[in-house]
Structure formats: structure tokens, C-alpha cells
């Protein structure tokens, strides 16, 4: 296999030498993509960006969605130093919370998602469209601390999860502003051009979720959404004690799948999509 790979590299190099004279930019881009295909060990680190774009008590489930995903990616081996958590963080200590300083994603309340080891990187009114775009593209202010920077490179795999209220081609941020599908698509392309990722898994739970990645044109981005254009995204469990829904259906079944996965798992993305389409599996 190594001999074959070496021969392929020589062939690609010779072909690129011919192309280079005609179109230097296209040749450089093609070379990078081919090298990634030939190098199966070109992945060295994992990152997660988890974003709850809602605030206020009645959006409890969006906070729980995000904290549930945070707990799961940590269990799967991604450390806090490689997780960027963006959260309004106004639920745990809300005066309407009859279980102070806690957040649950199930009426049985078996797991306190808030716990002792939650590191929120962007809190409250720091959760903005501008800060999110700057985080992805690396265009942060010079004084920005390390925990608020996405320090990825061309060997990084990134999991991006977003939840909140949205519609066709937009997602609301804290009921005060919106990010649209073109904004995220352009940010992804900038990330690729600046060699800030190898592969991205983009998961979004909101109404008409799939429209938010319909404009993506950057390579190596796999996207999964909770609803198609014209469809709503629904909550799953309602807690009578707390008085609100505590998790969304799409996120619940994604988490159910992720909880069956560990670092030695042989599951594929096809298995994830299959489990989402058929929750009974």
C-alpha cells in the first residue's frame, strides 16, 4: 500500500506540474485536496463548538440540548480545552427554577447537566452573531483569551452544534439578531481557505434546520438538521415540576446514538443518520 501511495504521489506531482503552467491557483487547491485523500492519517485533533442561541426561561430545552451535547462530547474524549461552549446561562439560577443551580434533560432528573465541571466560554450577552463568526474564522480581537479562541489547523476535525429558534435560512440569537445561511456558508469557506479544519460535522436543531446549511460550498463539511424547509422542530419531554420542555426530540435521539459510541467504536456517519431517521433503532 505504501508503494502504491508513493506512486500515486509521483503521478499527481507530474500531473500538477503540467497544470501549474495553465492555472497556478487551481493547481494549488487541487494538490491540497488530493494530498488529503492520499493521506489517511492527516487528522490529529478534535474540537467542538456548541452554541445555544436562545435565552429566557421558556427556552430551557435549548440550554439543556447544548449542555447534554457538552456532557456527551466530553465523555467521548474531547477535553474542555478543545470545547467552545456558548450559552446564555440564565436557567440554572433563574428564580422560576424549583431545582436551583441545576439543569435536567429528562423528567426523571437522573443527571444534573450543570454539575461541577461546566466551563462556559461565551456567556450571556457575549453569545452574538459577530462573536460566533469571529470564533470560526479566527478573526478575534488580540486581547481575546485562549478559551475563547478556536485554535484549530488543517488537521482538525470540528463538531459544530447549534440549537435555538429559526426559520427559512435564519437562526435567531437571543431574540435580538439573526444569522443567516449565507453568513455561515461564507464563514465555512473562510475556514477552509485559512486551513482551519480538515473535516466538519455540522449539526443543527431548529425549525427548517436544513435551510441553514443549504448554501454551504466549502469542502469536507457534513451537515445534519432536525427539519426540512417548511418543517418545524419539536420538543420531546415536558417536565411538569419545572413547567417547561426539557429537551428537543432531534437532539434527544442524536444523544441516544452518541451514548452508544466511544473512542473505539466502529460506527459511521451513515449509522448516525440511520438512527435519526429511525428512532426505534
PDB file of C-alpha atoms in Angstrom:
ATOM      1  CA  UNK A   1       0.000   0.000   0.000  1.00  0.00           C
ATOM      2  CA  UNK A   2       2.851   2.416   0.796  1.00  0.00           C
ATOM      3  CA  UNK A   3       4.424   1.720  -2.628  1.00  0.00           C
ATOM      4  CA  UNK A   4       1.094   2.381  -4.345  1.00  0.00           C
ATOM      5  CA  UNK A   5       0.650   5.584  -2.394  1.00  0.00           C
ATOM      6  CA  UNK A   6       4.166   6.713  -3.317  1.00  0.00           C
ATOM      7  CA  UNK A   7       3.489   6.018  -6.992  1.00  0.00           C
ATOM      8  CA  UNK A   8       0.235   7.929  -6.799  1.00  0.00           C
ATOM      9  CA  UNK A   9       2.041  10.888  -5.264  1.00  0.00           C
ATOM     10  CA  UNK A  10       4.587  10.866  -8.106  1.00  0.00           C
ATOM     11  CA  UNK A  11       1.803  10.709 -10.673  1.00  0.00           C
ATOM     12  CA  UNK A  12      -0.089  13.541  -9.010  1.00  0.00           C
ATOM     13  CA  UNK A  13       3.087  15.617  -8.835  1.00  0.00           C
ATOM     14  CA  UNK A  14       3.787  15.134 -12.534  1.00  0.00           C
ATOM     15  CA  UNK A  15       0.203  15.980 -13.445  1.00  0.00           C
ATOM     16  CA  UNK A  16       0.222  19.102 -11.286  1.00  0.00           C
ATOM     17  CA  UNK A  17       3.469  20.265 -12.891  1.00  0.00           C
ATOM     18  CA  UNK A  18       1.650  20.325 -16.223  1.00  0.00           C
ATOM     19  CA  UNK A  19      -1.445  22.030 -14.802  1.00  0.00           C
ATOM     20  CA  UNK A  20       0.560  24.609 -12.881  1.00  0.00           C
ATOM     21  CA  UNK A  21       1.561  26.438 -16.039  1.00  0.00           C
ATOM     22  CA  UNK A  22      -2.072  26.910 -17.016  1.00  0.00           C
ATOM     23  CA  UNK A  23      -3.674  27.747 -13.681  1.00  0.00           C
ATOM     24  CA  UNK A  24      -1.473  28.118 -10.608  1.00  0.00           C
ATOM     25  CA  UNK A  25      -4.355  28.762  -8.169  1.00  0.00           C
ATOM     26  CA  UNK A  26      -6.423  25.809  -9.325  1.00  0.00           C
ATOM     27  CA  UNK A  27      -3.383  23.537  -9.193  1.00  0.00           C
ATOM     28  CA  UNK A  28      -2.577  24.507  -5.605  1.00  0.00           C
ATOM     29  CA  UNK A  29      -6.165  23.887  -4.482  1.00  0.00           C
ATOM     30  CA  UNK A  30      -6.323  20.553  -6.317  1.00  0.00           C
ATOM     31  CA  UNK A  31      -2.991  19.458  -4.877  1.00  0.00           C
ATOM     32  CA  UNK A  32      -4.182  20.093  -1.335  1.00  0.00           C
ATOM     33  CA  UNK A  33      -7.385  18.104  -1.848  1.00  0.00           C
ATOM     34  CA  UNK A  34      -5.550  15.193  -3.463  1.00  0.00           C
ATOM     35  CA  UNK A  35      -2.956  15.104  -0.708  1.00  0.00           C
ATOM     36  CA  UNK A  36      -5.707  14.847   1.885  1.00  0.00           C
ATOM     37  CA  UNK A  37      -7.257  11.956   0.005  1.00  0.00           C
ATOM     38  CA  UNK A  38      -3.918  10.173  -0.167  1.00  0.00           C
ATOM     39  CA  UNK A  39      -3.031  10.807   3.464  1.00  0.00           C
ATOM     40  CA  UNK A  40      -5.376   8.765   5.654  1.00  0.00           C
ATOM     41  CA  UNK A  41      -3.518   9.822   8.811  1.00  0.00           C
ATOM     42  CA  UNK A  42      -3.923  13.566   8.277  1.00  0.00           C
ATOM     43  CA  UNK A  43      -6.113  14.020  11.373  1.00  0.00           C
ATOM     44  CA  UNK A  44      -4.516  14.835  14.707  1.00  0.00           C
ATOM     45  CA  UNK A  45      -7.046  16.680  16.900  1.00  0.00           C
ATOM     46  CA  UNK A  46     -10.765  17.092  17.610  1.00  0.00           C
ATOM     47  CA  UNK A  47     -12.702  20.227  18.565  1.00  0.00           C
ATOM     48  CA  UNK A  48     -16.316  21.016  19.423  1.00  0.00           C
ATOM     49  CA  UNK A  49     -18.227  24.308  19.126  1.00  0.00           C
ATOM     50  CA  UNK A  50     -21.554  24.084  20.985  1.00  0.00           C
ATOM     51  CA  UNK A  51     -23.920  27.025  20.607  1.00  0.00           C
ATOM     52  CA  UNK A  52     -27.236  27.722  22.303  1.00  0.00           C
ATOM     53  CA  UNK A  53     -28.642  30.796  20.586  1.00  0.00           C
ATOM     54  CA  UNK A  54     -31.642  31.220  22.943  1.00  0.00           C
ATOM     55  CA  UNK A  55     -32.135  32.850  26.312  1.00  0.00           C
ATOM     56  CA  UNK A  56     -35.075  33.183  28.763  1.00  0.00           C
ATOM     57  CA  UNK A  57     -36.749  30.583  30.956  1.00  0.00           C
ATOM     58  CA  UNK A  58     -39.220  29.294  28.360  1.00  0.00           C
ATOM     59  CA  UNK A  59     -36.262  28.214  26.191  1.00  0.00           C
ATOM     60  CA  UNK A  60     -34.982  25.896  28.937  1.00  0.00           C
ATOM     61  CA  UNK A  61     -34.826  22.982  26.481  1.00  0.00           C
ATOM     62  CA  UNK A  62     -32.279  24.754  24.257  1.00  0.00           C
ATOM     63  CA  UNK A  63     -29.948  25.194  27.219  1.00  0.00           C
ATOM     64  CA  UNK A  64     -30.475  21.529  28.117  1.00  0.00           C
ATOM     65  CA  UNK A  65     -29.855  20.484  24.494  1.00  0.00           C
ATOM     66  CA  UNK A  66     -26.492  22.190  24.498  1.00  0.00           C
ATOM     67  CA  UNK A  67     -25.385  21.042  27.947  1.00  0.00           C
ATOM     68  CA  UNK A  68     -26.386  17.457  27.078  1.00  0.00           C
ATOM     69  CA  UNK A  69     -24.229  17.605  23.963  1.00  0.00           C
ATOM     70  CA  UNK A  70     -21.403  19.163  26.006  1.00  0.00           C
ATOM     71  CA  UNK A  71     -21.532  16.303  28.502  1.00  0.00           C
ATOM     72  CA  UNK A  72     -21.516  13.726  25.702  1.00  0.00           C
ATOM     73  CA  UNK A  73     -18.552  15.116  23.738  1.00  0.00           C
ATOM     74  CA  UNK A  74     -16.532  15.285  26.957  1.00  0.00           C
ATOM     75  CA  UNK A  75     -17.376  11.659  27.668  1.00  0.00           C
ATOM     76  CA  UNK A  76     -16.207  10.796  24.163  1.00  0.00           C
ATOM     77  CA  UNK A  77     -12.778  12.243  24.876  1.00  0.00           C
ATOM     78  CA  UNK A  78     -12.778  15.896  23.805  1.00  0.00           C
ATOM     79  CA  UNK A  79     -11.326  17.951  26.696  1.00  0.00           C
ATOM     80  CA  UNK A  80     -12.608  21.345  27.824  1.00  0.00           C
ATOM     81  CA  UNK A  81      -9.549  22.953  26.256  1.00  0.00           C
ATOM     82  CA  UNK A  82     -10.921  21.873  22.866  1.00  0.00           C
ATOM     83  CA  UNK A  83     -14.580  22.731  23.513  1.00  0.00           C
ATOM     84  CA  UNK A  84     -16.049  26.180  22.948  1.00  0.00           C
ATOM     85  CA  UNK A  85     -19.373  26.478  24.810  1.00  0.00           C
ATOM     86  CA  UNK A  86     -21.637  29.425  24.006  1.00  0.00           C
ATOM     87  CA  UNK A  87     -24.558  29.655  26.424  1.00  0.00           C
ATOM     88  CA  UNK A  88     -26.928  32.330  27.751  1.00  0.00           C
ATOM     89  CA  UNK A  89     -26.573  30.543  31.111  1.00  0.00           C
ATOM     90  CA  UNK A  90     -29.717  32.135  32.549  1.00  0.00           C
ATOM     91  CA  UNK A  91     -31.636  28.979  33.508  1.00  0.00           C
ATOM     92  CA  UNK A  92     -29.808  27.230  36.356  1.00  0.00           C
ATOM     93  CA  UNK A  93     -30.162  30.161  38.742  1.00  0.00           C
ATOM     94  CA  UNK A  94     -33.433  31.516  37.372  1.00  0.00           C
ATOM     95  CA  UNK A  95     -35.883  32.332  40.209  1.00  0.00           C
ATOM     96  CA  UNK A  96     -38.500  30.138  38.482  1.00  0.00           C
ATOM     97  CA  UNK A  97     -36.217  27.098  38.730  1.00  0.00           C
ATOM     98  CA  UNK A  98     -37.598  24.955  41.563  1.00  0.00           C
ATOM     99  CA  UNK A  99     -34.341  22.950  41.483  1.00  0.00           C
ATOM    100  CA  UNK A 100     -31.803  25.777  41.932  1.00  0.00           C
ATOM    101  CA  UNK A 101     -28.410  25.574  40.243  1.00  0.00           C
ATOM    102  CA  UNK A 102     -29.419  22.537  38.163  1.00  0.00           C
ATOM    103  CA  UNK A 103     -30.417  21.764  34.578  1.00  0.00           C
ATOM    104  CA  UNK A 104     -32.027  18.484  33.532  1.00  0.00           C
ATOM    105  CA  UNK A 105     -32.899  16.943  30.170  1.00  0.00           C
ATOM    106  CA  UNK A 106     -35.333  14.313  31.462  1.00  0.00           C
ATOM    107  CA  UNK A 107     -38.340  14.430  33.819  1.00  0.00           C
ATOM    108  CA  UNK A 108     -36.720  11.700  35.935  1.00  0.00           C
ATOM    109  CA  UNK A 109     -33.892  14.135  36.713  1.00  0.00           C
ATOM    110  CA  UNK A 110     -31.235  11.452  36.875  1.00  0.00           C
ATOM    111  CA  UNK A 111     -28.398  13.643  35.603  1.00  0.00           C
ATOM    112  CA  UNK A 112     -27.698  17.238  36.580  1.00  0.00           C
ATOM    113  CA  UNK A 113     -26.240  18.678  33.395  1.00  0.00           C
ATOM    114  CA  UNK A 114     -24.937  21.764  35.160  1.00  0.00           C
ATOM    115  CA  UNK A 115     -22.938  19.756  37.682  1.00  0.00           C
ATOM    116  CA  UNK A 116     -19.460  20.759  38.828  1.00  0.00           C
ATOM    117  CA  UNK A 117     -17.468  20.687  35.591  1.00  0.00           C
ATOM    118  CA  UNK A 118     -19.142  23.048  33.137  1.00  0.00           C
ATOM    119  CA  UNK A 119     -16.853  25.622  31.543  1.00  0.00           C
ATOM    120  CA  UNK A 120     -18.874  28.260  29.685  1.00  0.00           C
ATOM    121  CA  UNK A 121     -16.620  30.211  27.315  1.00  0.00           C
ATOM    122  CA  UNK A 122     -19.105  32.726  25.893  1.00  0.00           C
ATOM    123  CA  UNK A 123     -21.770  33.598  28.440  1.00  0.00           C
ATOM    124  CA  UNK A 124     -24.919  35.741  28.367  1.00  0.00           C
ATOM    125  CA  UNK A 125     -24.754  38.683  26.014  1.00  0.00           C
ATOM    126  CA  UNK A 126     -21.380  37.518  24.666  1.00  0.00           C
ATOM    127  CA  UNK A 127     -23.334  34.989  22.603  1.00  0.00           C
ATOM    128  CA  UNK A 128     -23.670  37.098  19.455  1.00  0.00           C
ATOM    129  CA  UNK A 129     -23.541  36.562  15.717  1.00  0.00           C
ATOM    130  CA  UNK A 130     -20.355  38.624  15.488  1.00  0.00           C
ATOM    131  CA  UNK A 131     -18.553  36.623  18.173  1.00  0.00           C
ATOM    132  CA  UNK A 132     -19.636  33.339  16.587  1.00  0.00           C
ATOM    133  CA  UNK A 133     -18.367  34.327  13.130  1.00  0.00           C
ATOM    134  CA  UNK A 134     -15.127  35.703  14.587  1.00  0.00           C
ATOM    135  CA  UNK A 135     -14.636  32.475  16.540  1.00  0.00           C
ATOM    136  CA  UNK A 136     -14.997  30.290  13.439  1.00  0.00           C
ATOM    137  CA  UNK A 137     -12.827  32.404  11.173  1.00  0.00           C
ATOM    138  CA  UNK A 138     -10.166  33.215  13.780  1.00  0.00           C
ATOM    139  CA  UNK A 139     -10.673  36.975  13.442  1.00  0.00           C
ATOM    140  CA  UNK A 140     -10.850  37.597  17.181  1.00  0.00           C
ATOM    141  CA  UNK A 141      -9.503  40.658  18.987  1.00  0.00           C
ATOM    142  CA  UNK A 142      -5.828  40.437  20.042  1.00  0.00           C
ATOM    143  CA  UNK A 143      -6.739  40.507  23.746  1.00  0.00           C
ATOM    144  CA  UNK A 144      -9.167  37.556  23.419  1.00  0.00           C
ATOM    145  CA  UNK A 145      -8.230  34.845  25.967  1.00  0.00           C
ATOM    146  CA  UNK A 146      -7.272  31.367  24.843  1.00  0.00           C
ATOM    147  CA  UNK A 147     -10.526  29.747  25.994  1.00  0.00           C
ATOM    148  CA  UNK A 148     -12.442  31.976  23.556  1.00  0.00           C
ATOM    149  CA  UNK A 149     -10.328  31.012  20.539  1.00  0.00           C
ATOM    150  CA  UNK A 150     -10.818  28.110  18.145  1.00  0.00           C
ATOM    151  CA  UNK A 151      -7.162  27.102  17.823  1.00  0.00           C
ATOM    152  CA  UNK A 152      -7.598  24.606  15.014  1.00  0.00           C
ATOM    153  CA  UNK A 153      -5.457  23.801  11.976  1.00  0.00           C
ATOM    154  CA  UNK A 154      -5.685  21.838   8.741  1.00  0.00           C
ATOM    155  CA  UNK A 155      -5.544  18.556  10.681  1.00  0.00           C
ATOM    156  CA  UNK A 156      -8.502  19.362  12.951  1.00  0.00           C
ATOM    157  CA  UNK A 157     -11.896  17.703  12.864  1.00  0.00           C
ATOM    158  CA  UNK A 158     -14.585  20.048  14.242  1.00  0.00           C
ATOM    159  CA  UNK A 159     -18.046  19.249  15.566  1.00  0.00           C
ATOM    160  CA  UNK A 160     -20.348  22.290  15.410  1.00  0.00           C
ATOM    161  CA  UNK A 161     -23.716  22.030  17.163  1.00  0.00           C
ATOM    162  CA  UNK A 162     -26.331  24.796  17.174  1.00  0.00           C
ATOM    163  CA  UNK A 163     -29.807  24.964  18.696  1.00  0.00           C
ATOM    164  CA  UNK A 164     -32.414  27.687  19.045  1.00  0.00           C
ATOM    165  CA  UNK A 165     -35.327  29.266  17.210  1.00  0.00           C
ATOM    166  CA  UNK A 166     -35.066  29.662  13.449  1.00  0.00           C
ATOM    167  CA  UNK A 167     -36.829  29.666  10.124  1.00  0.00           C
ATOM    168  CA  UNK A 168     -36.016  29.511   6.447  1.00  0.00           C
ATOM    169  CA  UNK A 169     -32.333  30.462   6.082  1.00  0.00           C
ATOM    170  CA  UNK A 170     -32.013  32.127   9.510  1.00  0.00           C
ATOM    171  CA  UNK A 171     -31.356  31.347  13.170  1.00  0.00           C
ATOM    172  CA  UNK A 172     -32.167  33.837  15.926  1.00  0.00           C
ATOM    173  CA  UNK A 173     -29.558  34.830  18.503  1.00  0.00           C
ATOM    174  CA  UNK A 174     -31.197  35.678  21.842  1.00  0.00           C
ATOM    175  CA  UNK A 175     -34.251  37.238  20.143  1.00  0.00           C
ATOM    176  CA  UNK A 176     -32.208  40.317  19.254  1.00  0.00           C
ATOM    177  CA  UNK A 177     -30.420  39.428  15.995  1.00  0.00           C
ATOM    178  CA  UNK A 178     -30.195  36.712  13.356  1.00  0.00           C
ATOM    179  CA  UNK A 179     -27.549  34.786  11.496  1.00  0.00           C
ATOM    180  CA  UNK A 180     -28.445  33.604   8.011  1.00  0.00           C
ATOM    181  CA  UNK A 181     -27.353  30.649   5.927  1.00  0.00           C
ATOM    182  CA  UNK A 182     -25.075  32.804   3.753  1.00  0.00           C
ATOM    183  CA  UNK A 183     -23.197  34.080   6.829  1.00  0.00           C
ATOM    184  CA  UNK A 184     -22.352  30.558   7.980  1.00  0.00           C
ATOM    185  CA  UNK A 185     -21.574  29.358   4.443  1.00  0.00           C
ATOM    186  CA  UNK A 186     -19.072  32.186   3.918  1.00  0.00           C
ATOM    187  CA  UNK A 187     -17.519  31.553   7.349  1.00  0.00           C
ATOM    188  CA  UNK A 188     -17.007  27.879   6.484  1.00  0.00           C
ATOM    189  CA  UNK A 189     -15.308  28.816   3.223  1.00  0.00           C
ATOM    190  CA  UNK A 190     -13.020  31.240   5.046  1.00  0.00           C
ATOM    191  CA  UNK A 191     -12.133  28.470   7.482  1.00  0.00           C
ATOM    192  CA  UNK A 192     -11.200  26.176   4.607  1.00  0.00           C
ATOM    193  CA  UNK A 193      -9.131  28.834   2.831  1.00  0.00           C
ATOM    194  CA  UNK A 194      -7.299  29.622   6.083  1.00  0.00           C
ATOM    195  CA  UNK A 195      -6.670  25.893   6.709  1.00  0.00           C
ATOM    196  CA  UNK A 196      -8.641  25.885   9.949  1.00  0.00           C
ATOM    197  CA  UNK A 197     -10.124  22.403   9.566  1.00  0.00           C
ATOM    198  CA  UNK A 198      -9.827  19.014   7.916  1.00  0.00           C
ATOM    199  CA  UNK A 199     -13.449  17.914   8.312  1.00  0.00           C
ATOM    200  CA  UNK A 200     -16.516  19.493   9.929  1.00  0.00           C
ATOM    201  CA  UNK A 201     -19.648  17.817  11.244  1.00  0.00           C
ATOM    202  CA  UNK A 202     -22.360  20.485  11.422  1.00  0.00           C
ATOM    203  CA  UNK A 203     -25.497  19.565  13.396  1.00  0.00           C
ATOM    204  CA  UNK A 204     -28.378  21.991  13.907  1.00  0.00           C
ATOM    205  CA  UNK A 205     -31.662  21.616  15.809  1.00  0.00           C
ATOM    206  CA  UNK A 206     -34.207  24.292  14.898  1.00  0.00           C
ATOM    207  CA  UNK A 207     -37.236  24.790  12.693  1.00  0.00           C
ATOM    208  CA  UNK A 208     -36.396  24.475   8.973  1.00  0.00           C
ATOM    209  CA  UNK A 209     -32.895  23.493  10.062  1.00  0.00           C
ATOM    210  CA  UNK A 210     -31.707  22.113   6.733  1.00  0.00           C
ATOM    211  CA  UNK A 211     -32.009  25.534   5.092  1.00  0.00           C
ATOM    212  CA  UNK A 212     -29.192  26.748   7.342  1.00  0.00           C
ATOM    213  CA  UNK A 213     -26.658  24.583   5.515  1.00  0.00           C
ATOM    214  CA  UNK A 214     -28.275  24.691   2.076  1.00  0.00           C
ATOM    215  CA  UNK A 215     -25.804  27.395   0.967  1.00  0.00           C
ATOM    216  CA  UNK A 216     -22.618  25.648   2.130  1.00  0.00           C
ATOM    217  CA  UNK A 217     -19.955  25.429  -0.585  1.00  0.00           C
ATOM    218  CA  UNK A 218     -16.823  24.687   1.440  1.00  0.00           C
ATOM    219  CA  UNK A 219     -15.467  21.125   1.044  1.00  0.00           C
ATOM    220  CA  UNK A 220     -15.345  18.395   3.686  1.00  0.00           C
ATOM    221  CA  UNK A 221     -18.424  19.584   5.605  1.00  0.00           C
ATOM    222  CA  UNK A 222     -21.087  17.027   6.550  1.00  0.00           C
ATOM    223  CA  UNK A 223     -24.350  18.581   7.759  1.00  0.00           C
ATOM    224  CA  UNK A 224     -27.363  17.134   9.566  1.00  0.00           C
ATOM    225  CA  UNK A 225     -30.504  19.046  10.545  1.00  0.00           C
ATOM    226  CA  UNK A 226     -33.655  18.375  12.552  1.00  0.00           C
ATOM    227  CA  UNK A 227     -36.123  19.543   9.905  1.00  0.00           C
ATOM    228  CA  UNK A 228     -36.512  20.263   6.219  1.00  0.00           C
ATOM    229  CA  UNK A 229     -37.683  23.506   4.642  1.00  0.00           C
ATOM    230  CA  UNK A 230     -41.241  24.162   5.791  1.00  0.00           C
ATOM    231  CA  UNK A 231     -40.980  21.776   8.764  1.00  0.00           C
ATOM    232  CA  UNK A 232     -40.875  22.508  12.476  1.00  0.00           C
ATOM    233  CA  UNK A 233     -38.552  21.044  15.087  1.00  0.00           C
ATOM    234  CA  UNK A 234     -40.333  19.729  18.162  1.00  0.00           C
ATOM    235  CA  UNK A 235     -39.650  19.347  21.857  1.00  0.00           C
ATOM    236  CA  UNK A 236     -39.595  15.856  23.371  1.00  0.00           C
ATOM    237  CA  UNK A 237     -40.005  15.658  27.145  1.00  0.00           C
ATOM    238  CA  UNK A 238     -42.142  18.062  29.183  1.00  0.00           C
ATOM    239  CA  UNK A 239     -41.393  18.328  32.896  1.00  0.00           C
ATOM    240  CA  UNK A 240     -44.488  19.138  34.980  1.00  0.00           C
ATOM    241  CA  UNK A 241     -42.419  20.124  38.033  1.00  0.00           C
ATOM    242  CA  UNK A 242     -40.265  22.600  36.156  1.00  0.00           C
ATOM    243  CA  UNK A 243     -43.144  23.658  33.915  1.00  0.00           C
ATOM    244  CA  UNK A 244     -41.290  23.614  30.583  1.00  0.00           C
ATOM    245  CA  UNK A 245     -39.997  21.189  27.971  1.00  0.00           C
ATOM    246  CA  UNK A 246     -36.523  19.950  28.835  1.00  0.00           C
ATOM    247  CA  UNK A 247     -35.098  18.673  25.535  1.00  0.00           C
ATOM    248  CA  UNK A 248     -35.838  18.637  21.816  1.00  0.00           C
ATOM    249  CA  UNK A 249     -36.698  15.413  20.006  1.00  0.00           C
ATOM    250  CA  UNK A 250     -33.944  15.546  17.379  1.00  0.00           C
ATOM    251  CA  UNK A 251     -31.235  16.239  19.952  1.00  0.00           C
ATOM    252  CA  UNK A 252     -32.591  13.522  22.248  1.00  0.00           C
ATOM    253  CA  UNK A 253     -32.257  10.813  19.589  1.00  0.00           C
ATOM    254  CA  UNK A 254     -28.846  12.066  18.476  1.00  0.00           C
ATOM    255  CA  UNK A 255     -27.660  11.855  22.072  1.00  0.00           C
ATOM    256  CA  UNK A 256     -29.139   8.376  22.363  1.00  0.00           C
ATOM    257  CA  UNK A 257     -26.921   7.325  19.462  1.00  0.00           C
ATOM    258  CA  UNK A 258     -23.825   9.141  20.745  1.00  0.00           C
ATOM    259  CA  UNK A 259     -24.176   7.466  24.139  1.00  0.00           C
ATOM    260  CA  UNK A 260     -23.612   4.126  22.374  1.00  0.00           C
ATOM    261  CA  UNK A 261     -20.332   5.391  20.909  1.00  0.00           C
ATOM    262  CA  UNK A 262     -16.863   5.501  22.429  1.00  0.00           C
ATOM    263  CA  UNK A 263     -13.380   6.177  21.085  1.00  0.00           C
ATOM    264  CA  UNK A 264     -13.003   2.586  19.890  1.00  0.00           C
ATOM    265  CA  UNK A 265     -16.382   2.470  18.177  1.00  0.00           C
ATOM    266  CA  UNK A 266     -16.672   1.428  14.533  1.00  0.00           C
ATOM    267  CA  UNK A 267     -19.896   3.358  13.957  1.00  0.00           C
ATOM    268  CA  UNK A 268     -20.059   5.535  10.845  1.00  0.00           C
ATOM    269  CA  UNK A 269     -21.921   8.723   9.970  1.00  0.00           C
ATOM    270  CA  UNK A 270     -24.343   6.566   7.999  1.00  0.00           C
ATOM    271  CA  UNK A 271     -25.257   4.848  11.273  1.00  0.00           C
ATOM    272  CA  UNK A 272     -25.968   8.230  12.887  1.00  0.00           C
ATOM    273  CA  UNK A 273     -28.209   9.352  10.038  1.00  0.00           C
ATOM    274  CA  UNK A 274     -29.980   5.998  10.039  1.00  0.00           C
ATOM    275  CA  UNK A 275     -30.644   6.162  13.782  1.00  0.00           C
ATOM    276  CA  UNK A 276     -32.053   9.690  13.443  1.00  0.00           C
ATOM    277  CA  UNK A 277     -34.375   8.684  10.617  1.00  0.00           C
ATOM    278  CA  UNK A 278     -35.495   5.600  12.533  1.00  0.00           C
ATOM    279  CA  UNK A 279     -35.523   6.479  16.274  1.00  0.00           C
ATOM    280  CA  UNK A 280     -36.725   2.977  17.135  1.00  0.00           C
ATOM    281  CA  UNK A 281     -33.348   1.503  16.225  1.00  0.00           C
TER     282      UNK A 281
END
